[in-house]
Short mmCIF file of C-alpha atoms in Angstrom, two decimals:
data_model
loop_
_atom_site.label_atom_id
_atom_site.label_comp_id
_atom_site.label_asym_id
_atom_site.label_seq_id
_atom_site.Cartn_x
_atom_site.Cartn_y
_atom_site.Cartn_z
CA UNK P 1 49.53 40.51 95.42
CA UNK P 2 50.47 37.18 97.03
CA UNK P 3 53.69 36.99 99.71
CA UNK P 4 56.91 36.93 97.57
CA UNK P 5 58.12 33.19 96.53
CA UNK P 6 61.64 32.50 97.57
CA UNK P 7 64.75 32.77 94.90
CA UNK P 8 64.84 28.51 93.78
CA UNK P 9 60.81 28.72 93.88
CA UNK P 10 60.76 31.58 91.39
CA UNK P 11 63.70 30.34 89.36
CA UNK P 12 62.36 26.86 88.87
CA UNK P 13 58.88 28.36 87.34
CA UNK P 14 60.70 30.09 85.13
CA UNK P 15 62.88 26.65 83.96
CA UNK P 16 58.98 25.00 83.49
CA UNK P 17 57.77 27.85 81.50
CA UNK P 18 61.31 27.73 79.20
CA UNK P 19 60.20 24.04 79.24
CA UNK P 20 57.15 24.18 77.95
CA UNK P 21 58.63 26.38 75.26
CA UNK P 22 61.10 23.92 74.43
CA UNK P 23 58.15 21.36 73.96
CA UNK P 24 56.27 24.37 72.00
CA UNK P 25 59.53 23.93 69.49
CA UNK P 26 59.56 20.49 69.38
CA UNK P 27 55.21 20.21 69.10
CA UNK P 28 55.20 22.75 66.80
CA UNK P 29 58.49 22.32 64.45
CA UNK P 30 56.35 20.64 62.11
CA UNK P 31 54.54 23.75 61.41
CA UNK P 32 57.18 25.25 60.19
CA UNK P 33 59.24 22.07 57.91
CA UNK P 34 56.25 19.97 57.17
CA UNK P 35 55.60 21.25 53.61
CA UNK P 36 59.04 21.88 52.20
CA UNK P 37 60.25 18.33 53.71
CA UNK P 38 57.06 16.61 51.96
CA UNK P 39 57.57 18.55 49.07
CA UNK P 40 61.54 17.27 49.21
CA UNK P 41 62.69 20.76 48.66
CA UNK P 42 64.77 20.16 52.18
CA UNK P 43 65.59 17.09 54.64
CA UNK P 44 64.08 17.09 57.81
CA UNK P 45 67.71 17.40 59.73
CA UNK P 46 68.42 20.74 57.06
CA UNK P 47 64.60 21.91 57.67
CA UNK P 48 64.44 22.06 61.30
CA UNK P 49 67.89 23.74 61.66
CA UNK P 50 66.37 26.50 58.85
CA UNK P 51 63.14 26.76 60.82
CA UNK P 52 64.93 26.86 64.36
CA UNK P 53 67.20 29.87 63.05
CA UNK P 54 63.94 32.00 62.04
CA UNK P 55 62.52 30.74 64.92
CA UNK P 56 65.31 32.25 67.25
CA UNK P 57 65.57 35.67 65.54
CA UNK P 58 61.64 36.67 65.32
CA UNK P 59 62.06 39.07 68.44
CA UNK P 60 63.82 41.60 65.83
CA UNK P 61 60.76 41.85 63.99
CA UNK P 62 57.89 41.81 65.62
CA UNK P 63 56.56 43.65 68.89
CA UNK P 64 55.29 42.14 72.53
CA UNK P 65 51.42 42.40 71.49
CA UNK P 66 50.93 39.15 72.08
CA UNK P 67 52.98 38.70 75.19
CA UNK P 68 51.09 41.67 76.76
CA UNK P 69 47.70 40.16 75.64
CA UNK P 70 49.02 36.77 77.31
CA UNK P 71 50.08 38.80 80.46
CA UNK P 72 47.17 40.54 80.96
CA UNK P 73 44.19 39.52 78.78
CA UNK P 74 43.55 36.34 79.40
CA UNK P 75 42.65 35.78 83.11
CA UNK P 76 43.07 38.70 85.53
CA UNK P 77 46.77 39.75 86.75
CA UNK P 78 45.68 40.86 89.95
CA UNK P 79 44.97 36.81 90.70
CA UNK P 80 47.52 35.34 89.38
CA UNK P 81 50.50 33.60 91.42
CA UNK P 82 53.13 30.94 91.60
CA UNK P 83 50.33 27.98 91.72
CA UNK P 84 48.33 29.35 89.14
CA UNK P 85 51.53 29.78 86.69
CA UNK P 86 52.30 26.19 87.85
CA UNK P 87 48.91 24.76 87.10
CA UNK P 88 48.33 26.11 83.83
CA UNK P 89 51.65 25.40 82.48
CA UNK P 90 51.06 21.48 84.22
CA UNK P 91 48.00 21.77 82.03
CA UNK P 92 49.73 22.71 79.09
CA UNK P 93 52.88 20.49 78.98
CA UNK P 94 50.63 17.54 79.36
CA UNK P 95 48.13 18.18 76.94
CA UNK P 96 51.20 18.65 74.87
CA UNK P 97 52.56 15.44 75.49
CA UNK P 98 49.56 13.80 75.05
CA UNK P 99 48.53 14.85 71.34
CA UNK P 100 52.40 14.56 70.52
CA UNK P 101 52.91 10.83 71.30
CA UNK P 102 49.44 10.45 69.49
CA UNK P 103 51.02 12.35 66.85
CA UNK P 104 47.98 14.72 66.59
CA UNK P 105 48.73 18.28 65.54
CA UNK P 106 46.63 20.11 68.49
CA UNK P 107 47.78 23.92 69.23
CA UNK P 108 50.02 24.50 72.36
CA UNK P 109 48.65 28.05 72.03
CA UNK P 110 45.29 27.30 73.19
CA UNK P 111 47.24 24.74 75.61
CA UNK P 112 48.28 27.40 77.25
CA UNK P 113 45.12 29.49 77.54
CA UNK P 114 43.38 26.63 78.51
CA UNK P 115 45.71 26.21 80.96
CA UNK P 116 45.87 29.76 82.37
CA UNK P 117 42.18 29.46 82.30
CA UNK P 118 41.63 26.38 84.13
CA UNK P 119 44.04 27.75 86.94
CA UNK P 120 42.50 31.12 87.07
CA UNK P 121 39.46 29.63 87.86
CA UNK P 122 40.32 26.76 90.05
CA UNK P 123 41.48 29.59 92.22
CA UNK P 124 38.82 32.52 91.87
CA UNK P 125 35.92 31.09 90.12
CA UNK P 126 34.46 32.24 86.46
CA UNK P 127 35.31 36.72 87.77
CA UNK P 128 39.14 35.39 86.75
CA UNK P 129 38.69 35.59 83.23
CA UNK P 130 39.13 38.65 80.90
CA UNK P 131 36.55 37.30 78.59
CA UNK P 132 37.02 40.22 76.00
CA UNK P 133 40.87 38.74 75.60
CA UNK P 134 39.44 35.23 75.94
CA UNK P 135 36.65 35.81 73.39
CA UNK P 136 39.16 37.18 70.54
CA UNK P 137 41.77 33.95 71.37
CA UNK P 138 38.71 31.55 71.01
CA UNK P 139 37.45 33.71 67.81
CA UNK P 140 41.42 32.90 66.24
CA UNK P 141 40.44 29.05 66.25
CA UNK P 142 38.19 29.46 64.09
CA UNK P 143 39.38 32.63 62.28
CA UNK P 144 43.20 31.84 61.42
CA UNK P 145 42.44 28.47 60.19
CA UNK P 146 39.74 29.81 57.89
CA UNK P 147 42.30 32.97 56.46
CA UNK P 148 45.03 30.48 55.84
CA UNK P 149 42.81 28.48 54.18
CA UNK P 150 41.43 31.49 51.89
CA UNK P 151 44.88 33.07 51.04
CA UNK P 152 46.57 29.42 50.23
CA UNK P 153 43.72 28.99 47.66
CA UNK P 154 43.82 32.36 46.47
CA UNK P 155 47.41 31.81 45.69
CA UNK P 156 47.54 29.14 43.99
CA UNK P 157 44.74 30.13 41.65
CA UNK P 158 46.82 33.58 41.01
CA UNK P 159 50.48 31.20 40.90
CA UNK P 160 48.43 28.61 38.11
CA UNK P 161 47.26 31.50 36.08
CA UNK P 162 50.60 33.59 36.28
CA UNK P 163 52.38 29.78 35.02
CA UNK P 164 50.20 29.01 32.62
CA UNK P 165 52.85 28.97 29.70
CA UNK P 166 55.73 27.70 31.80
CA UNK P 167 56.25 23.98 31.56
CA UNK P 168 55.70 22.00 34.32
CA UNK P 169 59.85 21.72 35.49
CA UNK P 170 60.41 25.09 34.88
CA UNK P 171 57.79 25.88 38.07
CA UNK P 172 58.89 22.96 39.74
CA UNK P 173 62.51 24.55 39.81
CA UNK P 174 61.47 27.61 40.28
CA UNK P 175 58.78 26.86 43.62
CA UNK P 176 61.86 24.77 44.95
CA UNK P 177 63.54 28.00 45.39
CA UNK P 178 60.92 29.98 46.33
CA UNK P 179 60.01 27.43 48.66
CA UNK P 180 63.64 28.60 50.88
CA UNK P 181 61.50 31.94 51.23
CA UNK P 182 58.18 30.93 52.24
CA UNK P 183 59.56 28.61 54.68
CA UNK P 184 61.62 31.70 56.43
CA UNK P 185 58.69 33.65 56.24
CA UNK P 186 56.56 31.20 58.27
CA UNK P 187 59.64 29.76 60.57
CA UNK P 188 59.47 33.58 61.85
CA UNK P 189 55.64 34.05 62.35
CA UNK P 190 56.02 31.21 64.04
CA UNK P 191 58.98 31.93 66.21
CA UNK P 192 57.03 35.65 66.71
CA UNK P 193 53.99 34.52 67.84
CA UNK P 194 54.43 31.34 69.69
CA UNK P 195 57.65 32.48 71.64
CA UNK P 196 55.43 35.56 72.92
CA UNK P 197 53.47 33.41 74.89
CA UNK P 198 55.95 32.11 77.28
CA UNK P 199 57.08 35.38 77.04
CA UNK P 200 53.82 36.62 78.63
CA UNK P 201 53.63 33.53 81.51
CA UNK P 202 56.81 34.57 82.92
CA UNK P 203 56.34 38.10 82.54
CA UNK P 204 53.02 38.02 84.31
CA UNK P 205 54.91 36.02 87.15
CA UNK P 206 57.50 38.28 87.41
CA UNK P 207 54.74 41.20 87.78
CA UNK P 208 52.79 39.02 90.36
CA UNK P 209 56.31 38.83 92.16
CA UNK P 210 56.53 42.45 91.93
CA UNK P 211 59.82 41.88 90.27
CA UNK P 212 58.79 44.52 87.39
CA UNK P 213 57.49 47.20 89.20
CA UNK P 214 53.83 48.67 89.07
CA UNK P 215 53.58 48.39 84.51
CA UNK P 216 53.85 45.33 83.52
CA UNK P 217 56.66 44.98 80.74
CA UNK P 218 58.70 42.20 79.12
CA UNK P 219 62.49 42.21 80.29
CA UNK P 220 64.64 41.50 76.93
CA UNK P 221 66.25 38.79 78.81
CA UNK P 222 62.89 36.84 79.20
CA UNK P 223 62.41 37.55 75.31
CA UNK P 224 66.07 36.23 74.56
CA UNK P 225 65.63 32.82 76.45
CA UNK P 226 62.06 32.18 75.30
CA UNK P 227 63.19 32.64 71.59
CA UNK P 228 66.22 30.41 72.48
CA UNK P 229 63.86 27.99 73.88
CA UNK P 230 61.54 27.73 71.19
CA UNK P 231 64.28 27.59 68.60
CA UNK P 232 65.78 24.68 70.61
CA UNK P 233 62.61 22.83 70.81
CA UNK P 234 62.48 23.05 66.70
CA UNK P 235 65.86 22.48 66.20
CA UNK P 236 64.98 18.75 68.20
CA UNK P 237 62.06 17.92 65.59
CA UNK P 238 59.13 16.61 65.62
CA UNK P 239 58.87 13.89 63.03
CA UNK P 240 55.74 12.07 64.03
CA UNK P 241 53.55 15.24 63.10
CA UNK P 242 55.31 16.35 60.40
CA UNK P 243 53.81 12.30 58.96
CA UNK P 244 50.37 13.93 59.72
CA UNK P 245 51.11 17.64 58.38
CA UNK P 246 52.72 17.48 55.55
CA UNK P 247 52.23 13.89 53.89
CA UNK P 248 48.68 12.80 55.17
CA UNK P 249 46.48 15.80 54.79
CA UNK P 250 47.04 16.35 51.24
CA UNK P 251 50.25 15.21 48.72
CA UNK P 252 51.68 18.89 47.86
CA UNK P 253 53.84 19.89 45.21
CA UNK P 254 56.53 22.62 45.70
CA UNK P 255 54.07 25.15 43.98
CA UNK P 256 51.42 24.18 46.74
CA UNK P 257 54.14 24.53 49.41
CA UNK P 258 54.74 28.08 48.59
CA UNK P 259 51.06 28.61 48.67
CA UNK P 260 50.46 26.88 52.03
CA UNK P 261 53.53 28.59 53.79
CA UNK P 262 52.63 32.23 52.14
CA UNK P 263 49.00 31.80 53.12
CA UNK P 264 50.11 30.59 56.75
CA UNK P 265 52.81 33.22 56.89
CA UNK P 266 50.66 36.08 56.19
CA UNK P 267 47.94 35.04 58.73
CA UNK P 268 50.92 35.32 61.63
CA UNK P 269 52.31 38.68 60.75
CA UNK P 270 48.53 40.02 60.81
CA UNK P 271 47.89 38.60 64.30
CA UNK P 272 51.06 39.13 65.93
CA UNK P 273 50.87 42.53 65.17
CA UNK P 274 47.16 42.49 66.21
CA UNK P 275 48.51 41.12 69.38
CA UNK P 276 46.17 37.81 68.37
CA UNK P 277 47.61 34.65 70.24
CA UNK P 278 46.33 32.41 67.22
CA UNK P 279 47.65 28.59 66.61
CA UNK P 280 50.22 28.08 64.21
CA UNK P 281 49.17 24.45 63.97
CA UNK P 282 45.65 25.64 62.76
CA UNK P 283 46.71 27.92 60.18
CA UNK P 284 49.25 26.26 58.73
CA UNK P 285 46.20 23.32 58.42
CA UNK P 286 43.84 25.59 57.01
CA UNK P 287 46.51 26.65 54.41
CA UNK P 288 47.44 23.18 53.58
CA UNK P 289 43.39 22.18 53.18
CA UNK P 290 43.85 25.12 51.12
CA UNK P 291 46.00 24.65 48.44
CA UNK P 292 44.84 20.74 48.22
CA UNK P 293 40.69 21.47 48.18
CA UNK P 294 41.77 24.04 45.22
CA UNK P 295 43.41 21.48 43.03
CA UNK P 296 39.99 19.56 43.73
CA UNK P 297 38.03 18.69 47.10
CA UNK P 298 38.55 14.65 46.89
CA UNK P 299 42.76 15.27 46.99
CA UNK P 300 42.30 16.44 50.88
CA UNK P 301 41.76 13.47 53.30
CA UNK P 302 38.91 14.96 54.56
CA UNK P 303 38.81 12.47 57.59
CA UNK P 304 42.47 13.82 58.58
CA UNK P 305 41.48 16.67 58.32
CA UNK P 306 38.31 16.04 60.55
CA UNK P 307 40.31 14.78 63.45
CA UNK P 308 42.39 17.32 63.58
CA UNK P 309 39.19 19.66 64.14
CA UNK P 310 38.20 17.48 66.80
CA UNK P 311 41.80 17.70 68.43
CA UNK P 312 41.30 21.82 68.60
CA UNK P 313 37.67 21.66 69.93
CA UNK P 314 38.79 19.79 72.93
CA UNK P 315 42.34 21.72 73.30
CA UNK P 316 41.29 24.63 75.76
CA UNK P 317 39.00 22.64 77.92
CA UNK P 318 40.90 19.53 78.26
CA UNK P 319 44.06 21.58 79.60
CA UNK P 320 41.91 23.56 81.70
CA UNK P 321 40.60 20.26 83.47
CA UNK P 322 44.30 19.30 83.86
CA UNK P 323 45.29 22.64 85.37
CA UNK P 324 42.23 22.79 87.84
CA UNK P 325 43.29 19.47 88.96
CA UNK P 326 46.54 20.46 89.43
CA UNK P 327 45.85 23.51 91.54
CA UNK P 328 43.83 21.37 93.59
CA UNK P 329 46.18 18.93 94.11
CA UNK P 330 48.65 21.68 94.97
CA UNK P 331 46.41 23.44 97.22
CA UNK P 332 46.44 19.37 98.94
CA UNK P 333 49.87 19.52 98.53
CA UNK P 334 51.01 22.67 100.63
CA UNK P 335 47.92 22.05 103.34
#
């Protein structure tokens, strides 16, 4: 364990984690509102305060599996300290930055793996990594985009046959509502599986610090201000990727909305109770390719779509290049 940091040192790592949480929120919020503001079930201002509320009370449903996998299952505990926290969440933040001005729907989940793992490494080579954690959070980019995908189209081929003999505003009316419900559903995945990952920076910091003893646990005040955090970050928006999310991969009807935020919403109760840090940009993608390639293939925008991919390939190692650089230049820094 490295020598203790002083009070403000310790204290001000903590405000860039809660900051990078915030800019999780305000990345992310267009997981949660994109489909019920393209569908026009909800204006954005009404959609992010909805999402931002679900967002905010997650930690009373779920568990810390994905905090502890965070913690401890990414790159080893025993290596981490104050610079490593700082460079991977350096490495995070700016990746995030980047793909949000750009208005490209990357995941600050894999951000912030890439950044833990780009740190980790800087300082103790390739031994930092727990590659059996690091193996099932690279396995989720492919795996939760792919099962939100599947259970969008499933659903909408179950919802079409189960409306058959409705007319067409009867389901409208009827999805608009249901809509209200699917959104919840997904504003709380989200909120339970994103927040947990801050949760599980400063946590691990805290441990490093030997503020938590000798088992490493998840103080509810950490969980309180992470959720607060990320709910704040929603509640600010993020209107340039909801363009991208909701109105440019596929034109969605409030039926289709349903099916993308049920698909995506069951994919991030499985996980975070699997302990799974998984993306909630790439599932809620998958579920909106979903419900658009099963009305037919040619209504997705295919090259959207394809940049997106291209956006999550590079994720992990392009914030892991940014957080090695920053270590270095911190190791510069304090020399």
């Amino acid at each position: 364990m490295d020598a203790a940091l002083g009070l403000p040192v310790l204290v001000g790592l903590i405000a860039v984690a809660l900051l990078f949480d915030f800019l999780n929120g305000l990345h992310d919020a267009a997981n949660s509102i994109a489909t019920i503001v393209s569908t026009r079930v909800l204006r954005p201002q009404f959609a992010v305060i909805w999402a931002a509320f679900f967002n905010f009370v997650a930690f009373m449903v779920f568990g810390l599996h994905v905090a502890q996998t965070i913690g401890t299952g990414i790159i080893d505990p025993a290596i981490v300290d104050a610079q490593v926290i700082f460079a991977a969440l350096v490495g995070a933040i700016v990746w995030n930055l980047v793909t949000w001005a750009l208005g490209i729907p990357s995941s600050s989940s894999h951000a912030l793996i890439g950044g833990l793992v780009g740190g980790g490494m800087a300082k103790a080579g390739i031994s930092a990594a727990v590659w059996s954690g690091l193996t099932k959070a690279v396995l989720a980019i492919v795996l939760s985009p792919l099962v939100g995908f599947l259970l969008a189209m499933m659903l909408v081929a179950i919802v079409s046959w189960l409306s058959v003999r409705s007319t067409p505003f009867a389901v409208d009316r009827a999805f608009r509502i249901l809509q209200f419900a699917s959104a919840s559903l997904y504003s709380l995945g989200h909120g339970g599986n994103d927040a947990q990952k801050t949760m599980g920076i400063i946590a691990v910091l805290l441990y490093s610090q030997g503020q938590l003893g000798n088992e490493f646990t998840v103080p509810f005040w950490v969980v309180l201000s992470c959720q607060a955090a990320m709910a704040l970050g929603t509640l600010m928006g993020g209107w340039r990727i909801v363009r991208t999310m909701g109105l440019r991969i596929t034109k969605l009807t409030p039926m289709q909305g349903f099916c993308a935020e049920t698909g995506g919403a069951a994919t991030l109760f499985m996980a975070t109770f699997l302990g799974v840090p998984v993306s909630t940009t790439h599932t809620i993608t998958g579920a909106i390719v979903g419900v658009g390639a099963a009305r037919r293939v040619s209504a997705v925008r295919w090259n959207v779509a394809s940049s997106i991919v291209y956006a999550w390939v590079i994720t992990i190692p392009a914030a892991a290049i940014v957080a090695a650089l920053s270590w270095w230049a911190v190791q510069i820094f304090v020399k």
